[in-house]
Amino acid sequence: MSSIKIVIVDDHQLIIDGMKALLNEEAGIKVVGEASNGKEALKLMQLIEVDMVLLDIDMPVMDGIETAKHIRKRWPQLSIIILSMHAEQGMVKNLVGIGANGYLLKNSSREEVIKAIRHVNNGDRYFSTEVTLSILNSRGGFESHKNKVHLTDREIEILTLIAEGFTNKEIGDQLFISHRTVDTHRTNLMKKLEVNNLAGLISFALKNGFVK
């Protein structure tokens, strides 16, 4: 199976070097190029075969927003994952609207970066937990049947992970809480959202944008 060919675009060489070291250790992933701004990236992508771009937002010459627009227009099949310090709801929605397939914060763990790349390469979207919370918390609640419900940050985290297929134990390990605590949150979520089973939780999560 061929490797996922990635270009990293960031105006900080330290970030590029760190990402290259991280990704080139992973089987099936290969960094094939780098650029310090969008203009350089677009020129580079005319010369080499690329599957995915890890793209910063704040860059000189051409920023990530303009770069994403150009990429989506010229190479619609190419995957874009934003890698940024910004998790503002407006910024995220703007880039998703342009066509970004994923959005990670620069403090994401190695495991999350790899997971995002593989999810996006398989045709899914991926957003880090902080980014998801930024979007969902801005909505001020969710409609569940005839009642408006308000979820805590922890409930949003757990609902998102449930919808992504993690078990109670796996969720507990990720969030550093016991599986019994996860089960309690799950029971409370079912009551709040007026559903009777796991399928109901997952259906709600899908309909309300917790997972893509």
Coordinates of C-alpha atoms in Angstrom, one line a residue:
M1 CA 0.0 0.0 0.0
S2 CA 1.4 3.4 -1.0
S3 CA 2.2 6.0 1.7
I4 CA 0.0 9.1 2.4
K5 CA 2.1 11.9 0.8
I6 CA 2.0 15.1 2.9
V7 CA 3.2 18.7 2.5
I8 CA 3.6 20.8 5.6
V9 CA 3.0 24.5 5.3
D10 CA 4.1 26.7 8.2
D11 CA 6.2 29.8 8.6
H12 CA 8.0 28.4 11.7
Q13 CA 10.7 26.0 10.8
L14 CA 10.6 24.5 14.2
I15 CA 7.1 23.4 13.7
I16 CA 7.9 21.9 10.3
D17 CA 10.9 20.0 11.6
G18 CA 8.9 18.7 14.6
M19 CA 6.1 17.5 12.3
K20 CA 8.5 15.9 9.9
A21 CA 10.2 14.0 12.7
L22 CA 6.8 12.9 14.0
L23 CA 5.3 11.8 10.8
N24 CA 8.3 10.2 9.1
E25 CA 8.4 7.7 12.0
E26 CA 4.9 6.5 11.2
A27 CA 4.5 3.6 8.7
G28 CA 2.4 4.6 5.7
I29 CA 2.9 8.3 6.0
K30 CA 5.6 10.3 4.2
V31 CA 6.4 14.0 4.2
V32 CA 7.2 14.9 0.6
G33 CA 7.6 18.7 0.9
E34 CA 7.5 21.8 3.0
A35 CA 6.8 25.5 2.5
S36 CA 6.9 28.6 4.7
N37 CA 3.8 30.3 3.1
G38 CA 0.9 29.6 0.8
K39 CA 2.6 30.9 -2.3
E40 CA 5.5 28.6 -1.9
A41 CA 3.1 25.7 -1.2
L42 CA 1.1 26.2 -4.4
K43 CA 4.3 26.3 -6.5
L44 CA 5.5 23.2 -4.8
M45 CA 2.3 21.3 -5.4
Q46 CA 2.5 21.9 -9.1
L47 CA 5.8 19.9 -9.1
I48 CA 5.2 16.9 -6.9
E49 CA 2.4 14.4 -6.1
V50 CA 0.6 15.2 -2.9
D51 CA -2.3 13.6 -1.0
M52 CA -2.7 15.9 1.9
V53 CA -1.6 19.3 3.2
L54 CA -1.0 20.3 6.9
L55 CA -1.7 24.0 6.7
D56 CA -1.0 26.8 9.2
I57 CA -3.3 29.9 9.2
D58 CA -1.0 32.8 10.1
M59 CA 1.7 33.1 7.5
P60 CA 3.3 35.9 5.5
V61 CA 2.9 36.4 1.7
M62 CA -0.2 34.2 1.5
D63 CA -2.1 33.0 4.7
G64 CA -3.7 29.7 5.2
I65 CA -7.2 30.9 4.4
E66 CA -6.3 32.1 0.9
T67 CA -4.1 29.0 0.4
A68 CA -7.0 26.7 1.3
K69 CA -9.2 28.5 -1.3
H70 CA -6.6 28.1 -4.0
I71 CA -6.0 24.4 -3.1
R72 CA -9.7 23.6 -3.1
K73 CA -10.1 25.3 -6.5
R74 CA -7.1 23.8 -8.3
W75 CA -6.9 20.4 -6.5
P76 CA -10.4 19.5 -5.3
Q77 CA -9.4 15.9 -4.4
L78 CA -6.5 17.0 -2.1
S79 CA -7.1 16.8 1.7
I80 CA -6.5 19.8 3.9
I81 CA -5.9 19.6 7.6
I82 CA -5.5 23.0 9.4
L83 CA -2.9 23.0 12.1
S84 CA -3.2 26.2 14.1
M85 CA -3.1 27.9 17.5
H86 CA -6.6 29.4 16.8
A87 CA -9.8 27.6 17.8
E88 CA -12.2 30.5 17.5
Q89 CA -15.6 29.4 16.3
G90 CA -15.7 31.9 13.4
M91 CA -12.3 30.9 12.1
V92 CA -13.1 27.2 12.2
K93 CA -16.4 27.6 10.4
N94 CA -14.8 29.8 7.8
L95 CA -12.2 27.2 7.0
V96 CA -14.6 24.3 7.1
G97 CA -16.8 26.2 4.7
I98 CA -13.8 26.7 2.3
G99 CA -13.3 22.9 2.4
A100 CA -10.9 22.0 5.1
N101 CA -11.2 18.3 6.0
G102 CA -9.8 18.6 9.5
Y103 CA -8.7 21.1 12.1
L104 CA -6.1 20.5 14.8
L105 CA -4.5 22.7 17.4
K106 CA -0.7 22.8 17.4
N107 CA -0.6 21.4 21.0
S108 CA -2.3 18.2 19.7
S109 CA -0.6 15.0 20.8
R110 CA 1.3 12.8 18.3
E111 CA -1.5 10.2 18.6
E112 CA -4.2 12.7 17.7
V113 CA -2.2 14.1 14.7
I114 CA -1.8 10.5 13.3
K115 CA -5.4 9.7 14.0
A116 CA -6.5 12.8 12.2
I117 CA -4.4 12.1 9.1
R118 CA -5.7 8.5 8.9
H119 CA -9.4 9.6 9.4
V120 CA -9.1 12.3 6.7
N121 CA -7.3 10.0 4.3
N122 CA -10.2 7.5 4.7
G123 CA -12.6 10.2 3.6
D124 CA -13.8 11.4 7.0
R125 CA -13.5 14.7 8.7
Y126 CA -11.5 15.2 12.0
F127 CA -11.6 18.0 14.5
S128 CA -9.6 18.1 17.8
T129 CA -11.6 18.1 21.0
E130 CA -10.9 21.7 21.7
V131 CA -12.1 22.8 18.3
T132 CA -15.2 20.7 18.6
L133 CA -16.0 22.3 22.0
S134 CA -15.4 25.8 20.5
I135 CA -18.0 25.2 17.8
L136 CA -20.6 23.4 20.0
N137 CA -20.4 25.7 23.0
S138 CA -21.1 28.7 20.8
R139 CA -24.5 27.3 19.9
G140 CA -25.8 27.8 23.4
G141 CA -27.6 24.5 23.5
F142 CA -29.1 21.8 21.3
E143 CA -32.7 21.0 20.4
S144 CA -33.8 17.6 21.7
H145 CA -37.4 16.9 20.8
K146 CA -39.4 19.8 22.1
N147 CA -36.9 20.8 24.9
K148 CA -33.7 22.7 24.7
V149 CA -30.9 21.0 26.5
H150 CA -27.5 22.3 27.7
L151 CA -24.5 20.0 27.9
T152 CA -21.5 20.4 30.0
D153 CA -18.0 20.4 28.4
R154 CA -17.4 16.9 29.9
E155 CA -20.7 15.6 28.5
I156 CA -19.8 17.0 25.1
E157 CA -16.4 15.2 25.3
I158 CA -18.0 11.9 26.3
L159 CA -20.8 12.1 23.7
T160 CA -18.2 12.8 20.9
L161 CA -16.1 9.9 22.0
I162 CA -19.1 7.6 22.2
A163 CA -20.1 8.5 18.7
E164 CA -16.6 7.8 17.5
G165 CA -16.9 4.3 18.7
F166 CA -14.9 4.3 21.9
T167 CA -15.9 2.0 24.9
N168 CA -16.4 3.3 28.4
K169 CA -13.0 2.0 29.4
E170 CA -11.3 3.7 26.4
I171 CA -13.1 7.0 27.1
G172 CA -12.1 6.8 30.8
D173 CA -8.5 6.2 29.9
Q174 CA -8.4 9.2 27.5
L175 CA -10.1 11.5 30.0
F176 CA -8.4 10.1 33.1
I177 CA -11.6 9.2 34.8
S178 CA -13.1 5.8 35.8
H179 CA -15.2 3.8 33.4
R180 CA -18.0 4.0 36.1
T181 CA -17.9 7.8 35.9
V182 CA -18.2 7.5 32.1
D183 CA -21.2 5.2 32.5
T184 CA -22.8 7.8 34.9
H185 CA -22.3 10.6 32.3
R186 CA -23.7 8.3 29.6
T187 CA -26.8 7.6 31.7
N188 CA -27.3 11.4 32.3
L189 CA -26.8 12.1 28.6
M190 CA -29.6 9.6 27.7
K191 CA -31.9 11.4 30.2
K192 CA -31.1 14.9 28.9
L193 CA -31.4 13.9 25.3
E194 CA -34.5 11.7 25.8
V195 CA -33.0 8.6 24.2
N196 CA -33.1 5.1 25.5
N197 CA -29.9 3.5 24.2
L198 CA -26.4 3.9 22.7
A199 CA -27.9 4.1 19.2
G200 CA -29.9 7.1 20.2
L201 CA -26.9 8.9 21.5
I202 CA -24.9 8.2 18.4
S203 CA -27.9 9.3 16.2
F204 CA -28.1 12.6 18.1
A205 CA -24.4 13.2 17.8
L206 CA -24.4 12.6 14.1
K207 CA -27.5 14.9 13.5
N208 CA -26.0 17.7 15.6
G209 CA -22.5 17.7 14.2
F210 CA -20.5 16.1 17.0
V211 CA -18.9 13.7 14.4
K212 CA -18.6 14.0 10.7

